[in-house]
Short mmCIF file of C-alpha atoms and ligand atoms in Angstrom, two decimals:
data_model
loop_
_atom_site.label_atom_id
_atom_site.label_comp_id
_atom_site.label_asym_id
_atom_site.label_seq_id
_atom_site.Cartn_x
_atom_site.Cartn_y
_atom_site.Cartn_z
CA UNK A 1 -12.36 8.35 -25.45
CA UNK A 2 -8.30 9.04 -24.44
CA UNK A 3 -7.53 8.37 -21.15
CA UNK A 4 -4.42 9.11 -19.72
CA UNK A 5 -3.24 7.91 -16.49
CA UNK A 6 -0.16 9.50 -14.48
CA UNK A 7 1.65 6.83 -12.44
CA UNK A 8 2.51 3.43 -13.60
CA UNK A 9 2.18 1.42 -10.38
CA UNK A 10 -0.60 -1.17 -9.12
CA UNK A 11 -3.11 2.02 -9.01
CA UNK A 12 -2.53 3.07 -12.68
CA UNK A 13 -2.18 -0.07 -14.24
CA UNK A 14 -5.15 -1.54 -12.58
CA UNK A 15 -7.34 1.31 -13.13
CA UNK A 16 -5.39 1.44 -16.75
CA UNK A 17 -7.27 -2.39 -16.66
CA UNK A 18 -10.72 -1.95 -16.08
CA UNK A 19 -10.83 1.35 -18.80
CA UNK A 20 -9.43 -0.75 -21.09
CA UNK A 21 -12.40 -3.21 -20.90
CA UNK A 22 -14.96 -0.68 -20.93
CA UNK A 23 -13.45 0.26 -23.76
CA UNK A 24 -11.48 3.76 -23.45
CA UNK A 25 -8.33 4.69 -25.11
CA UNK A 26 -6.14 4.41 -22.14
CA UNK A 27 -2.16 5.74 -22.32
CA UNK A 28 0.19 5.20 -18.94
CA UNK A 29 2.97 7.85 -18.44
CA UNK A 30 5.61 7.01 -15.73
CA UNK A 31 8.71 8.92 -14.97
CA UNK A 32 10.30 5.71 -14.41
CA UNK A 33 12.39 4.19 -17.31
CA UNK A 34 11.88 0.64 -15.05
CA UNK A 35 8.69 1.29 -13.32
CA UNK A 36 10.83 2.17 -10.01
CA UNK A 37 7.46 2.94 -7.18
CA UNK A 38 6.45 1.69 -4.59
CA UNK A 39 4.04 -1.62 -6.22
CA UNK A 40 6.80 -4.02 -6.71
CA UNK A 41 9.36 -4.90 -3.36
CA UNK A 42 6.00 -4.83 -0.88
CA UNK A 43 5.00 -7.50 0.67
CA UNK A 44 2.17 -8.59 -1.51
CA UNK A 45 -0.40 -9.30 1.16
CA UNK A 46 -3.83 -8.93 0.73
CA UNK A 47 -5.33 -7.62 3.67
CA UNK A 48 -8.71 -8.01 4.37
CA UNK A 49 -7.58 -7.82 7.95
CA UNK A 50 -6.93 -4.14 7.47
CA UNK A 51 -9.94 -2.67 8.02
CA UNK A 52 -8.51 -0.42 11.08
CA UNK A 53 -6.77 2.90 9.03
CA UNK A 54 -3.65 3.69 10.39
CA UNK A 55 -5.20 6.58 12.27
CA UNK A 56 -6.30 4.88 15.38
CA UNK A 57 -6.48 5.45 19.34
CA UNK A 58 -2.94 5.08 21.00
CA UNK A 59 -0.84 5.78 17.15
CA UNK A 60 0.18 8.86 18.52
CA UNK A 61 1.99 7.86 22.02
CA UNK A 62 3.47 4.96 20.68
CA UNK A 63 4.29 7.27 17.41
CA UNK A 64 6.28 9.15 19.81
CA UNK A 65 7.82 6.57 21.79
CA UNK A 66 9.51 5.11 18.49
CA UNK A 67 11.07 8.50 17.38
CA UNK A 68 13.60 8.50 19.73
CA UNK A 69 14.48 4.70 18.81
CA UNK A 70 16.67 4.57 15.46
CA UNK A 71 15.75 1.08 14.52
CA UNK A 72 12.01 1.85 15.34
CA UNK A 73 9.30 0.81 12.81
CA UNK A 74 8.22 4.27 12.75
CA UNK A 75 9.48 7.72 12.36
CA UNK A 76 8.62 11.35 10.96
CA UNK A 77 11.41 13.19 10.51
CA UNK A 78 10.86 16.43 12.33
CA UNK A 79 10.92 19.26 10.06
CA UNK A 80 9.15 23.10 9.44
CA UNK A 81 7.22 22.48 6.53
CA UNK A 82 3.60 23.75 6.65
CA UNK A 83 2.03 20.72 4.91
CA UNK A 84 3.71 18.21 7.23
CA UNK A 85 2.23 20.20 10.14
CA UNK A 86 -1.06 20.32 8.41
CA UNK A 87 -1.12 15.92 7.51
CA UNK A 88 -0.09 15.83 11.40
CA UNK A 89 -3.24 18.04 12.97
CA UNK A 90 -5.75 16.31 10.50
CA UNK A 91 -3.97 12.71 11.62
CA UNK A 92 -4.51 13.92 15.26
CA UNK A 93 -7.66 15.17 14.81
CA UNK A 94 -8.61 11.37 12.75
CA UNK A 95 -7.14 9.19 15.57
CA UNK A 96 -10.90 9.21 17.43
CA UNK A 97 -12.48 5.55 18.16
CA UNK A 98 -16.06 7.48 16.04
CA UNK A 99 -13.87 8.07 13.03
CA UNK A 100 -12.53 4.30 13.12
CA UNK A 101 -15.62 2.52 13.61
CA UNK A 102 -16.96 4.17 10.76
CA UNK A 103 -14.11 3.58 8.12
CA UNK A 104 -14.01 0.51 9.15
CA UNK A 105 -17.06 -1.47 7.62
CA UNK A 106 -16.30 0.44 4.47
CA UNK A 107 -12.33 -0.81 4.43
CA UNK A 108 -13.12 -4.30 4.48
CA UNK A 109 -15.54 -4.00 1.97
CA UNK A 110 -13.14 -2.33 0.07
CA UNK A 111 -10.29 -5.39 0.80
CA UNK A 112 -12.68 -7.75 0.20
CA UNK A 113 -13.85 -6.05 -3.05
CA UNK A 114 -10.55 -6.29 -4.30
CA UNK A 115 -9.28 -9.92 -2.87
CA UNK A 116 -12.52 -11.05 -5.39
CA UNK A 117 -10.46 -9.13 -8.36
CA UNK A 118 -7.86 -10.62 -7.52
CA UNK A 119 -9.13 -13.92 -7.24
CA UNK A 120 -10.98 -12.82 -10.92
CA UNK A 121 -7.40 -12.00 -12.50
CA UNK A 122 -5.76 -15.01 -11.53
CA UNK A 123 -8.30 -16.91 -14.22
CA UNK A 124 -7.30 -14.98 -16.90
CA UNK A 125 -4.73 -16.66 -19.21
CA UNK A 126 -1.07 -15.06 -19.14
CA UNK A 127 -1.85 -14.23 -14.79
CA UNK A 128 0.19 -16.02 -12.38
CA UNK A 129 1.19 -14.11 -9.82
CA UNK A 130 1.71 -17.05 -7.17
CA UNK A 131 -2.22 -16.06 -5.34
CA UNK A 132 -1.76 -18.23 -2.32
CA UNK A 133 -4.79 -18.14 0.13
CA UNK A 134 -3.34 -19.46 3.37
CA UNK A 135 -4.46 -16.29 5.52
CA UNK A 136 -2.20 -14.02 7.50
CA UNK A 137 -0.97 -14.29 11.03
CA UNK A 138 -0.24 -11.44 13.33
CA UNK A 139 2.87 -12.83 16.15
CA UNK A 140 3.06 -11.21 19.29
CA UNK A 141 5.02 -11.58 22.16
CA UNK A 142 3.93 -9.13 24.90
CA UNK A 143 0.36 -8.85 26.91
CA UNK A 144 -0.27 -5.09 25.99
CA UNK A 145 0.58 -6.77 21.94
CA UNK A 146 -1.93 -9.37 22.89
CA UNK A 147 -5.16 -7.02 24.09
CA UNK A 148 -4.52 -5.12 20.92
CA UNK A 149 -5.38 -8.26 18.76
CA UNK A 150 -7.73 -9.60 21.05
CA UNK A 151 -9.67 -6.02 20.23
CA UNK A 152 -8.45 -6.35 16.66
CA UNK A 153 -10.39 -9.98 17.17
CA UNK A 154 -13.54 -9.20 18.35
CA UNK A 155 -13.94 -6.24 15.70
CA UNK A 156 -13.45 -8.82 13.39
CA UNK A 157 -16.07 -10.99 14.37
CA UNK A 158 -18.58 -8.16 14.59
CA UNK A 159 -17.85 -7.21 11.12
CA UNK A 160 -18.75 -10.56 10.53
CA UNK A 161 -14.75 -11.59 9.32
CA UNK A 162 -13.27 -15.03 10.14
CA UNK A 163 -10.31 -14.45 12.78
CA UNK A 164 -9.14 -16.55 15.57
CA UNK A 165 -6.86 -15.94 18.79
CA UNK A 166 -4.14 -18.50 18.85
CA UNK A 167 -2.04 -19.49 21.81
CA UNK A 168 1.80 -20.51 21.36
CA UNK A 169 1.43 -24.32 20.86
CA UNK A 170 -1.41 -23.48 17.68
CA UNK A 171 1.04 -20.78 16.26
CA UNK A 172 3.61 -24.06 16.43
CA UNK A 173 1.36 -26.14 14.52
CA UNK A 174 0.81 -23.44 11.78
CA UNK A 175 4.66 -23.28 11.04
CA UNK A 176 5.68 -27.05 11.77
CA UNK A 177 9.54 -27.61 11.83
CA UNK A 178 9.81 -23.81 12.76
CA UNK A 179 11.27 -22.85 16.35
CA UNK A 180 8.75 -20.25 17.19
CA UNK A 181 9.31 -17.77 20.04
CA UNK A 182 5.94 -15.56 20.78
CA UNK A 183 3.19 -15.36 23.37
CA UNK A 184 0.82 -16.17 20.82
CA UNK A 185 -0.69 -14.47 17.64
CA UNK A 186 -3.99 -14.02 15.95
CA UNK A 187 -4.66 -15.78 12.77
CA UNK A 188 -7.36 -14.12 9.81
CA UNK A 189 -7.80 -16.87 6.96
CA UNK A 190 -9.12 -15.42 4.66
CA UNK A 191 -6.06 -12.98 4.34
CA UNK A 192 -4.26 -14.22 1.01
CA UNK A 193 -0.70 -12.95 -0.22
CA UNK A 194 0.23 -12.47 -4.37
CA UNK A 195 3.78 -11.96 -5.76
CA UNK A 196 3.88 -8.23 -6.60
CA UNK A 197 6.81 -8.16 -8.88
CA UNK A 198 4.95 -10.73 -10.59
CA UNK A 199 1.56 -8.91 -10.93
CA UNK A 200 3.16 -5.83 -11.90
CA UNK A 201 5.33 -7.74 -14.50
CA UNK A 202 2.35 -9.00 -16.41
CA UNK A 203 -0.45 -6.38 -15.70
CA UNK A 204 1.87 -4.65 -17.94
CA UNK A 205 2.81 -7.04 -20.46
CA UNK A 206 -0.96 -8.11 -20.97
CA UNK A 207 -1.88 -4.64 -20.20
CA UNK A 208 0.15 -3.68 -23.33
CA UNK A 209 -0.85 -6.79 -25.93
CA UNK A 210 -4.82 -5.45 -24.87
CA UNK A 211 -3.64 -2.16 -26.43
CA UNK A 212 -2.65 0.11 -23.26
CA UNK A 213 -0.28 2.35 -24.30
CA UNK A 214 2.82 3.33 -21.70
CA UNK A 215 5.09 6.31 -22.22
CA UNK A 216 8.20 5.16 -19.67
CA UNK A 217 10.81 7.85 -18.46
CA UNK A 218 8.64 10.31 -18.86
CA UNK A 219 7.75 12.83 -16.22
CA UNK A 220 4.66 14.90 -16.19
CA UNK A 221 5.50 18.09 -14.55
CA UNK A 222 1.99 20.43 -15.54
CA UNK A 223 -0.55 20.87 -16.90
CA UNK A 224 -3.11 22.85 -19.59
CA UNK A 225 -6.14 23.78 -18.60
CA UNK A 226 -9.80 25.19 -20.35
CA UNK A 227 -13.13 26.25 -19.08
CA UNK A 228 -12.83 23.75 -16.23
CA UNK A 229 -10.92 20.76 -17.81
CA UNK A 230 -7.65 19.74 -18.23
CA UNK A 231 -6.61 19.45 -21.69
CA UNK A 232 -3.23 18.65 -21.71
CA UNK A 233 -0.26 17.32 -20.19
CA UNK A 234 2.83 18.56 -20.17
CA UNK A 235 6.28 16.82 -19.53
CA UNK A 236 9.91 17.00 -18.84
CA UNK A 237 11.33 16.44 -22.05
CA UNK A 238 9.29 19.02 -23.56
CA UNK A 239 5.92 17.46 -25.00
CA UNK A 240 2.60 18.76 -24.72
CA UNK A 241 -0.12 16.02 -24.72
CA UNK A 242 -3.80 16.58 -25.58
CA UNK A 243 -5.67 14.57 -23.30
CA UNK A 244 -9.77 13.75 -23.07
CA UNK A 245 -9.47 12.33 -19.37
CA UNK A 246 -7.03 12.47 -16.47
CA UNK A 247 -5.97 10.27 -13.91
CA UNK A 248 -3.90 11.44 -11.33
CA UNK A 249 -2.39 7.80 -9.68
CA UNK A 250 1.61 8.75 -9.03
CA UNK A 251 1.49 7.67 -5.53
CA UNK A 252 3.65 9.43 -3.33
CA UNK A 253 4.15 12.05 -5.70
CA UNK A 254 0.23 13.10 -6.25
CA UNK A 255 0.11 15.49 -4.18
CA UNK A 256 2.72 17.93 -6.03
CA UNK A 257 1.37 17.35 -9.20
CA UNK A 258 -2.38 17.95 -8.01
CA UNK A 259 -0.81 21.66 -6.78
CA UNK A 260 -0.18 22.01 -10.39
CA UNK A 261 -3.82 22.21 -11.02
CA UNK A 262 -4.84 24.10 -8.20
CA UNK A 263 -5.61 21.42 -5.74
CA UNK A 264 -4.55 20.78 -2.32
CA UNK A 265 -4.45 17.09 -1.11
CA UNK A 266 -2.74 15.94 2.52
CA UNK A 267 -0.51 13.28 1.52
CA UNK A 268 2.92 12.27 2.63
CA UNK A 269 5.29 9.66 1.07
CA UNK A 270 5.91 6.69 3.79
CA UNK A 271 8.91 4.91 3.08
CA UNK A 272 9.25 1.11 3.80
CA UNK A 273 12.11 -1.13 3.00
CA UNK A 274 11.98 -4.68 1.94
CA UNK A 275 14.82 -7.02 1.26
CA UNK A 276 13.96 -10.56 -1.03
CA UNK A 277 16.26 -13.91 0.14
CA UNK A 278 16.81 -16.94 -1.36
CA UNK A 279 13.64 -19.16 0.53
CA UNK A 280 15.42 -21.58 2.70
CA UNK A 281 14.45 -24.88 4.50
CA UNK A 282 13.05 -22.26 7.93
CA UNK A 283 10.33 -20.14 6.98
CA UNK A 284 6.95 -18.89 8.04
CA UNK A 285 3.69 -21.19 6.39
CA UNK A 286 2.25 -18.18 5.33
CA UNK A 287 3.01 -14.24 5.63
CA UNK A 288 3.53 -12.99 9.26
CA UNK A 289 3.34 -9.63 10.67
CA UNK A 290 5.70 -9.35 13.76
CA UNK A 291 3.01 -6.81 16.27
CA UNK A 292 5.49 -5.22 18.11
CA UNK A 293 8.13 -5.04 15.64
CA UNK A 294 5.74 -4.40 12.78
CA UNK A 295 8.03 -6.32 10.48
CA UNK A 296 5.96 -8.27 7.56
CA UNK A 297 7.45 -12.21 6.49
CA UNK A 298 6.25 -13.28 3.23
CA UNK A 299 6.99 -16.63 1.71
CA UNK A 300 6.88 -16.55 -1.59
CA UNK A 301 7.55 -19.03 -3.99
CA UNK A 302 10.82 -19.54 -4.65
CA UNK A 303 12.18 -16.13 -1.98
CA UNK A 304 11.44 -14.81 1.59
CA UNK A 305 9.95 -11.20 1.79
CA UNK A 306 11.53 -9.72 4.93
CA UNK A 307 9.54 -5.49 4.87
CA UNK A 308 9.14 -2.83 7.58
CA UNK A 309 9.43 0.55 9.04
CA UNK A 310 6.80 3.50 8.16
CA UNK A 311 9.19 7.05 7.54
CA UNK A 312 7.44 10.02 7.36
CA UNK A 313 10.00 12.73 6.09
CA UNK A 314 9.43 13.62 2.23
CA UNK A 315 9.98 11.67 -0.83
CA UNK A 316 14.19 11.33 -0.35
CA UNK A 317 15.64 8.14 -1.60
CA UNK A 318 18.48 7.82 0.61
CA UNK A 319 18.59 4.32 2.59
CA UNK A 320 18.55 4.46 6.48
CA UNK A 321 20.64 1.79 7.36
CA UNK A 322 19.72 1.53 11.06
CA UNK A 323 15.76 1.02 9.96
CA UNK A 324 17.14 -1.93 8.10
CA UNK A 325 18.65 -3.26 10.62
CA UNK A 326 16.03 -2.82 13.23
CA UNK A 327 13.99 -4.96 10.55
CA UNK A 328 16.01 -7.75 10.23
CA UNK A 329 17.45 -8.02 14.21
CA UNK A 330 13.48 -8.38 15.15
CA UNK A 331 13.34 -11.63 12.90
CA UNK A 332 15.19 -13.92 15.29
CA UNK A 333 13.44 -12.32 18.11
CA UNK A 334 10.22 -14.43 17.10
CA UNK A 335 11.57 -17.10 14.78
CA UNK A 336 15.25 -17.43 16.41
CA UNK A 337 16.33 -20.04 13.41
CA UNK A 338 16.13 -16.90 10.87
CA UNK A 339 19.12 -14.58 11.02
CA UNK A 340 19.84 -12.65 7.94
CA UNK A 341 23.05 -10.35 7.56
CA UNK A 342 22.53 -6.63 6.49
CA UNK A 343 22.76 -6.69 2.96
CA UNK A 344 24.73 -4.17 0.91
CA UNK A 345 22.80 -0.80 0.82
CA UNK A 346 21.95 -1.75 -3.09
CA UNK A 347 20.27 -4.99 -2.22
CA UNK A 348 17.83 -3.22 0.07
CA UNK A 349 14.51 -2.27 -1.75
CA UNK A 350 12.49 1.09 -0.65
CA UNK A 351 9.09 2.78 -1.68
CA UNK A 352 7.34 5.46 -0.82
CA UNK A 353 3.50 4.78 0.44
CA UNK A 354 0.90 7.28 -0.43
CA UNK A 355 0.10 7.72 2.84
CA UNK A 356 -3.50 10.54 3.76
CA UNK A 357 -3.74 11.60 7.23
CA UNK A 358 -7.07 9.60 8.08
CA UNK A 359 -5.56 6.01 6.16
CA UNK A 360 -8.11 6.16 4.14
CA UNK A 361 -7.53 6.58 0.33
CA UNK A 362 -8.55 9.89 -2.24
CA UNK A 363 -10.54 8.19 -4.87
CA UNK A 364 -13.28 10.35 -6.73
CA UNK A 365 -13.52 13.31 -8.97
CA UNK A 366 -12.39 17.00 -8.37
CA UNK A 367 -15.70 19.73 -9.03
CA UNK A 368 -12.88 21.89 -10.16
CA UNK A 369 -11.82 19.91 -13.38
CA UNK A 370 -14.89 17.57 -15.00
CA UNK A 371 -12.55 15.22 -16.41
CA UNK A 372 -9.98 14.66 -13.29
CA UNK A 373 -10.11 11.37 -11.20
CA UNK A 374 -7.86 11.19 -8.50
CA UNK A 375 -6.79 7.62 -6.66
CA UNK A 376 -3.88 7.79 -4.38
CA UNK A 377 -3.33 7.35 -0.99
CA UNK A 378 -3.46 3.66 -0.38
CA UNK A 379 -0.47 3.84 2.53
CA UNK A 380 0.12 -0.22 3.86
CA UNK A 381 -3.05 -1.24 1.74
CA UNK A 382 -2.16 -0.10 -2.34
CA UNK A 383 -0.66 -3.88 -3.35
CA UNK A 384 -4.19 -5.10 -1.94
CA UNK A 385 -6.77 -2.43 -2.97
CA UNK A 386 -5.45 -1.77 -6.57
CA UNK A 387 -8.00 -3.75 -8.77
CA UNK A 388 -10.73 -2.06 -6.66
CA UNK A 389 -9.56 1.11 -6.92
CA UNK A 390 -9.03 0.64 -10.86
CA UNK A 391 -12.67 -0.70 -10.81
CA UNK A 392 -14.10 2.14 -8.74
CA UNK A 393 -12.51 4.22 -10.92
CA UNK A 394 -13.65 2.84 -13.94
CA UNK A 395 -17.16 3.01 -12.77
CA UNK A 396 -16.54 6.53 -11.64
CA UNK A 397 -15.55 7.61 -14.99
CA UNK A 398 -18.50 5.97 -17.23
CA UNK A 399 -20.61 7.75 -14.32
CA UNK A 400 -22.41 4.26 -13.53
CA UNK A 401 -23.15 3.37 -10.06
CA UNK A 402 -19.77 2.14 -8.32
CA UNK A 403 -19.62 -1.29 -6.78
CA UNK A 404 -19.13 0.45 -2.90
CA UNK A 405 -20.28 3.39 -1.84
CA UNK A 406 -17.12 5.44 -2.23
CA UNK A 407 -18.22 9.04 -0.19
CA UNK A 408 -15.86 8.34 2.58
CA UNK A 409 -12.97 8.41 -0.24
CA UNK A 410 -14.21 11.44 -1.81
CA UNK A 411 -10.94 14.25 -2.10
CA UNK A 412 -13.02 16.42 -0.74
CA UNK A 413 -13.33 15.20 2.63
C1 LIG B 1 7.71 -1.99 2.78
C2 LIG B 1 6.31 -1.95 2.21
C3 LIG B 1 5.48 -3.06 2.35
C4 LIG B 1 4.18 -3.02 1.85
N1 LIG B 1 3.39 -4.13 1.95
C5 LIG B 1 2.13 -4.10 1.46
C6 LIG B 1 1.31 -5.25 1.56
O1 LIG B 1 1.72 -6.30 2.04
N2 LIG B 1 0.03 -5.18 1.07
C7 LIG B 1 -0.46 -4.03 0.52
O2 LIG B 1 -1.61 -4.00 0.14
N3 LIG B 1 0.32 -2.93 0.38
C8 LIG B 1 1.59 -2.94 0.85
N4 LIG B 1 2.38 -1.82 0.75
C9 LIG B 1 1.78 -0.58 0.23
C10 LIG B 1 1.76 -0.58 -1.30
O3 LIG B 1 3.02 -0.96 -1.80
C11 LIG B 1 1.39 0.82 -1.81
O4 LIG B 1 0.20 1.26 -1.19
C12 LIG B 1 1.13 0.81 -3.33
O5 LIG B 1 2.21 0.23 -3.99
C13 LIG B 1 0.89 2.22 -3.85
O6 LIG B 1 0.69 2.11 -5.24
P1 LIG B 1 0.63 3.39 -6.16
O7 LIG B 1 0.35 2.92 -7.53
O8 LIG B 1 -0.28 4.40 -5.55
O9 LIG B 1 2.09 4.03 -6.06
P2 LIG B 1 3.45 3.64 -6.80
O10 LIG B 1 3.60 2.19 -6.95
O11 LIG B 1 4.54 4.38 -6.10
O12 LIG B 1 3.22 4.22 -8.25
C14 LIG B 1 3.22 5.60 -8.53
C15 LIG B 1 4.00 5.79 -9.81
O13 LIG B 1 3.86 7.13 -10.25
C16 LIG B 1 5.06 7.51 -10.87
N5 LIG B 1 5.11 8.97 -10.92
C17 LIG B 1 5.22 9.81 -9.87
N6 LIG B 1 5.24 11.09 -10.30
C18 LIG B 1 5.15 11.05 -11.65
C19 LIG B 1 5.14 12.06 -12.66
N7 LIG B 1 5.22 13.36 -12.35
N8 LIG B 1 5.05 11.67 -13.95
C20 LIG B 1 4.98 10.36 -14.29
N9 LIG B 1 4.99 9.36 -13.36
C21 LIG B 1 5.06 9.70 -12.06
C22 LIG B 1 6.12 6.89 -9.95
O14 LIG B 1 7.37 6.76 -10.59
C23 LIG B 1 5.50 5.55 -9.60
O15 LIG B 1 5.92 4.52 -10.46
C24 LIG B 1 3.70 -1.84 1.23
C25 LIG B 1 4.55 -0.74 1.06
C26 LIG B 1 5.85 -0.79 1.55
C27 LIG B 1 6.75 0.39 1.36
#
């Protein structure tokens, strides 16, 4: 059966994966002539640790504490538009300690679903895309910063994940020959980090020689429908294509084509920058989050990952200089031996994440189309929850029972 999947980052291509080994037809169309989104200058970690969606008690006042602040780590630009207002009441109305504790349980299943895929791919001849398992550490430097993980902590441990409180002198030892400068930080091991230029490099190219196909700079921009299905595609430049199966996985963008067939999803585009450096003689032991700051450090092999800030104000590509800066004048705050200069505005990376207004992701049919899946909204956690999603999906499609429960992803919710 033809599959055709709309959105050739780590959701596509990894749900573009597991169709392809149950055997579908499966064709990737991406409006990007160099596969441009938002699953290559991440971070790359892989986050079992996030199992609290970024809906949570006390989001909102510190939301609105950082938009006055221009190098904040978060902003949403404020603007009349009815579905921003909408994605804000439902993110409100998320932000309750019930709705947490439930998603919870099910997002570290999730992370740790996909950790095991990931684990799974890097065994397969032509993968290497650097999977280092040295854990994650989360630096803080205030008290308030410090109850937050100790909570973060002890959730852990009830969900039965490995994480440990660590004062200043074991953060030391983690990162020897690194001047460190934090009240302490918490440490989750079993956190692991992958290259994602890398991964999305050879999904593709061993995507492709398993007999994927991928239409590049090409934009889908509607759709034909009959008696309940979609039956083709239609794009930019003009074609119509007949299609068997749909998968609607263009990240940020989803949610405009899915109005195209009718269907309303709450999603707005995130946007994070990242800039890569040369890795130098001072750097983290493993990937770092920076609490307060909310800046990510990822040591890669041969580069330093240096990502941050969350801006909620549509899908516009222009670079925001002062969030860039904010990013890099918090590194020296916590590691005072790394100091980067601001980069020219061309060097700085930026991508848009899919983010829903409860954090947790649309994955699951739509009653109004039989053969439309939708998987999109992945926010901080896409890089990480790809191969599940692509499995789930997979599973979905060839209606067999799914390796999670996936109701609390349903679009319908
Ligand atoms: C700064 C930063 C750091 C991050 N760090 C991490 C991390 O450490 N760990 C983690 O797990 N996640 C991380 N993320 C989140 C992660 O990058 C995203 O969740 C993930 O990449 C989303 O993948 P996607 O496939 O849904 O979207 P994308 O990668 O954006 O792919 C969607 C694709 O659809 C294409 N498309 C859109 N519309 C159309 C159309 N009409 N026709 C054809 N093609 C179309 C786009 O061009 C794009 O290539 C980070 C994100 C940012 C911004």
């Amino acid at each position: 059966m033809k599959v055709h999947i709309i959105g050739g980052g780590i959701i596509g291509w990894s749900t573009a994966w597991y169709l392809n080994q149950a055997g579908y037809e499966v064709s990737i169309i991406e409006k990007e002539a160099n596969f441009g989104g938002c699953s290559h200058g991440n971070s790359g970690i892989i986050v079992p640790s996030h199992f609290i969606p970024l809906a949570a008690p006390g989001v909102i006042s510190k939301g609105i504490k950082w938009m006055f602040d221009a190098k904040s780590p978060f902003y949403i630009k404020p603007r009349l538009n009815l579905e921003l207002m909408q994605w804000l009441w439902q993110f409100y109305r998320s932000c309750s300690a019930k709705k947490v504790q439930e998603a919870m349980p099910v997002l570290l299943e999730f992370n740790q679903l996909s950790k095991s895929l990931y684990e799974a791919l890097s065994q397969e001849p032509g993968f290497d895309f650097e999977l280092e398992k040295k854990g994650l550490m989360m630096l803080f430097k205030t008290k308030k910063a410090k109850e937050e993980e100790e909570s973060i902590v002890a959730a852990a441990a009830q969900l039965g994940l490995d994480a440990q409180m660590l004062t200043e002198a074991e953060v030391r030892q983690h990162h020897p020959g690194l001047e460190v400068d934090v009240l302490g930080g918490s440490f989750f091991p079993s956190d692991a980090h992958v290259n994602p230029n890398r991964v999305m490099k050879q999904i593709r190219a061993l995507g492709q020689e398993k007999g994927i196909t991928c239409l590049s700079n090409t934009t889908v921009t509607g759709f034909k429908t009959e008696k309940g299905q979609v039956s083709a595609l239609t794009t930019a430049d003009g074609q119509l294509i007949p299609t068997e199966q749909v998968v609607l996985a263009a990240g940020g963008w989803t949610a405009r084509l899915a109005r195209q067939l009718g269907i309303r999803l709450l999603l707005q585009g995130g946007k994070g920058y990242s800039i890569t450096v040369p890795r130098q003689d001072k750097k983290p032991a493993m990937p770092v989050i920076f609490t307060e700051a909310k800046v990510a450090l990822t040591p890669l092999k041969d580069q330093l990952r240096i990502a941050g800030t969350m801006e909620i104000g549509g899908l516009k590509h222009e670079i925001h200089l002062k969030r860039m800066e904010g990013i890099l004048e918090s590194v020296p705050r916590y590691f005072p031996e790394i100091q980067y200069d601001m980069p020219a505005k061309e060097q700085i990376w930026h991508g848009f994440r899919p983010c829903t207004p409860d954090g947790l992701p649309f994955i699951g049919k739509h009653p109004k189309y039989q053969n439309l899946i939708l998987a999109t909204g992945h926010a901080m956690m896409g890089m990480s929850t790809g191969p599940a999603t692509g499995l789930l999906v997979s599973e979905m499609m060839q209606e067999k029972k799914t390796s999670m429960g996936v109701e609390m992803f349903s679009p319908l919710r």
